[in-house]
Coordinates of C-alpha atoms in Angstrom, one line a residue:
X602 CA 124.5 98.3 105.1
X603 CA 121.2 98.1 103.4
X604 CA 117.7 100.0 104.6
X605 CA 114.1 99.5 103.1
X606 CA 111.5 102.1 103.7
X607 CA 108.0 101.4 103.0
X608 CA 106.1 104.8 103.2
X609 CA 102.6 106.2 102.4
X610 CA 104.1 109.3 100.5
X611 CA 107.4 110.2 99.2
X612 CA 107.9 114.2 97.5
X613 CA 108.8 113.8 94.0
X614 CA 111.4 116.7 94.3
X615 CA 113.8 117.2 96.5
X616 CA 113.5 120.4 98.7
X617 CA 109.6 120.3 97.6
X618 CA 107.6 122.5 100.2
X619 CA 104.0 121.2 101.0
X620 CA 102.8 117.8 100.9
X621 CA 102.6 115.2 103.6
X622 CA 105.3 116.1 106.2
X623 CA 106.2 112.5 107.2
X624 CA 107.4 111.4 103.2
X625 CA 109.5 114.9 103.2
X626 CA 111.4 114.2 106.6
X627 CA 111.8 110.5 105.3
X628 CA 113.4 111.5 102.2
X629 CA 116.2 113.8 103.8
X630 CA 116.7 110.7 106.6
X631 CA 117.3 108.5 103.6
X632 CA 119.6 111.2 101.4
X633 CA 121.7 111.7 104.6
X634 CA 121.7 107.6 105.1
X635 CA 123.0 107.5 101.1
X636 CA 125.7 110.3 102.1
X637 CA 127.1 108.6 105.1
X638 CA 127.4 105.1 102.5
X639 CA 124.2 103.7 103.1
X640 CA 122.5 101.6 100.4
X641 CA 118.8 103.2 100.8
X642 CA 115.7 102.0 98.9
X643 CA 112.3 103.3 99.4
X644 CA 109.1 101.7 98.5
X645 CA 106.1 104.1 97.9
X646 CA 102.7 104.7 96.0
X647 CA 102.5 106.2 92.9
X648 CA 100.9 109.3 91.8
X649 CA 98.9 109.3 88.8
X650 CA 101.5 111.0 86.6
X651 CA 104.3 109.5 89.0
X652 CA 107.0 107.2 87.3
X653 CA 107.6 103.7 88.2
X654 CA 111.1 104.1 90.0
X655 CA 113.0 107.5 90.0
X656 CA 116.3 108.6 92.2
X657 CA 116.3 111.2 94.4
X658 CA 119.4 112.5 96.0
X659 CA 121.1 109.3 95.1
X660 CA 118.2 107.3 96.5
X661 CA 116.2 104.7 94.5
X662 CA 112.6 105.3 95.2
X663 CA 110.0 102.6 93.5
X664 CA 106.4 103.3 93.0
X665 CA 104.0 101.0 92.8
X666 CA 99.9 101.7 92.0
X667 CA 97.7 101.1 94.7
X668 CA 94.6 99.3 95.1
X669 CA 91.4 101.2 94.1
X670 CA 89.7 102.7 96.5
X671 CA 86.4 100.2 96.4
X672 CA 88.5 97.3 97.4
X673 CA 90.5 99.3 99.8
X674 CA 88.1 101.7 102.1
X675 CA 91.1 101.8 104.6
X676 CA 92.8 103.4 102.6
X677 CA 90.7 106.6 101.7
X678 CA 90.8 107.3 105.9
X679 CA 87.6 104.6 106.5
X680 CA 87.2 103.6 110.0
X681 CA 87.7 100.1 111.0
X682 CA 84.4 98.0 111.9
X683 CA 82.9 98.0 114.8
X684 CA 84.3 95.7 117.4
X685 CA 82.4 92.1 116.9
X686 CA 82.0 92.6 113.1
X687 CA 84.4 91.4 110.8
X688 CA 88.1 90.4 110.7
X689 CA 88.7 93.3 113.0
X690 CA 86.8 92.0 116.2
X691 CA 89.3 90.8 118.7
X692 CA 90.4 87.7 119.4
X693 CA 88.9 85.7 122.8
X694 CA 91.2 83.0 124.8

């Protein structure tokens, strides 16, 4: 069997206290996948001092750069548009 994570963070260390709680507890799900046999990939942003792909715990995490933050607003926490503005206003039958 073969699993793909895409996640917004991803510790750089195993065991690494602090950072974003979601990337640590998806790190030991995918270790204990690898354990059991799994083939486990994860697919996350990179740091500034971050390498391109590293393993972890026998799981092969890729990092890619992300957009900067003038193209991508959404991404620094921004709040969608208003309703009616946009590509975010809803679609009407």
């Amino acid at each position: 069997m073969r699993v793909l994570f895409l996640a917004h963070s991803v510790p750089r260390h195993l065991g690494k206290e602090g950072g974003a709680a979601a990337g640590a507890l998806l790190l030991r799900l995918a270790v204990a996948l690898r354990e059991e046999g799994v083939e486990v990939q994860i697919i996350a942003p990179a740091g500034r001092d971050a390498p391109g792909a590293e393993q972890l715990g026998g799981v092969q995490i890729e990092r890619f750069r992300a957009t900067r933050a003038r193209v991508a607003p959404a991404a620094r926490g921004a709040a969608a548009p208003p309703a009616g503005r946009g590509t975010w206003a809803p679609r009407r039958p």
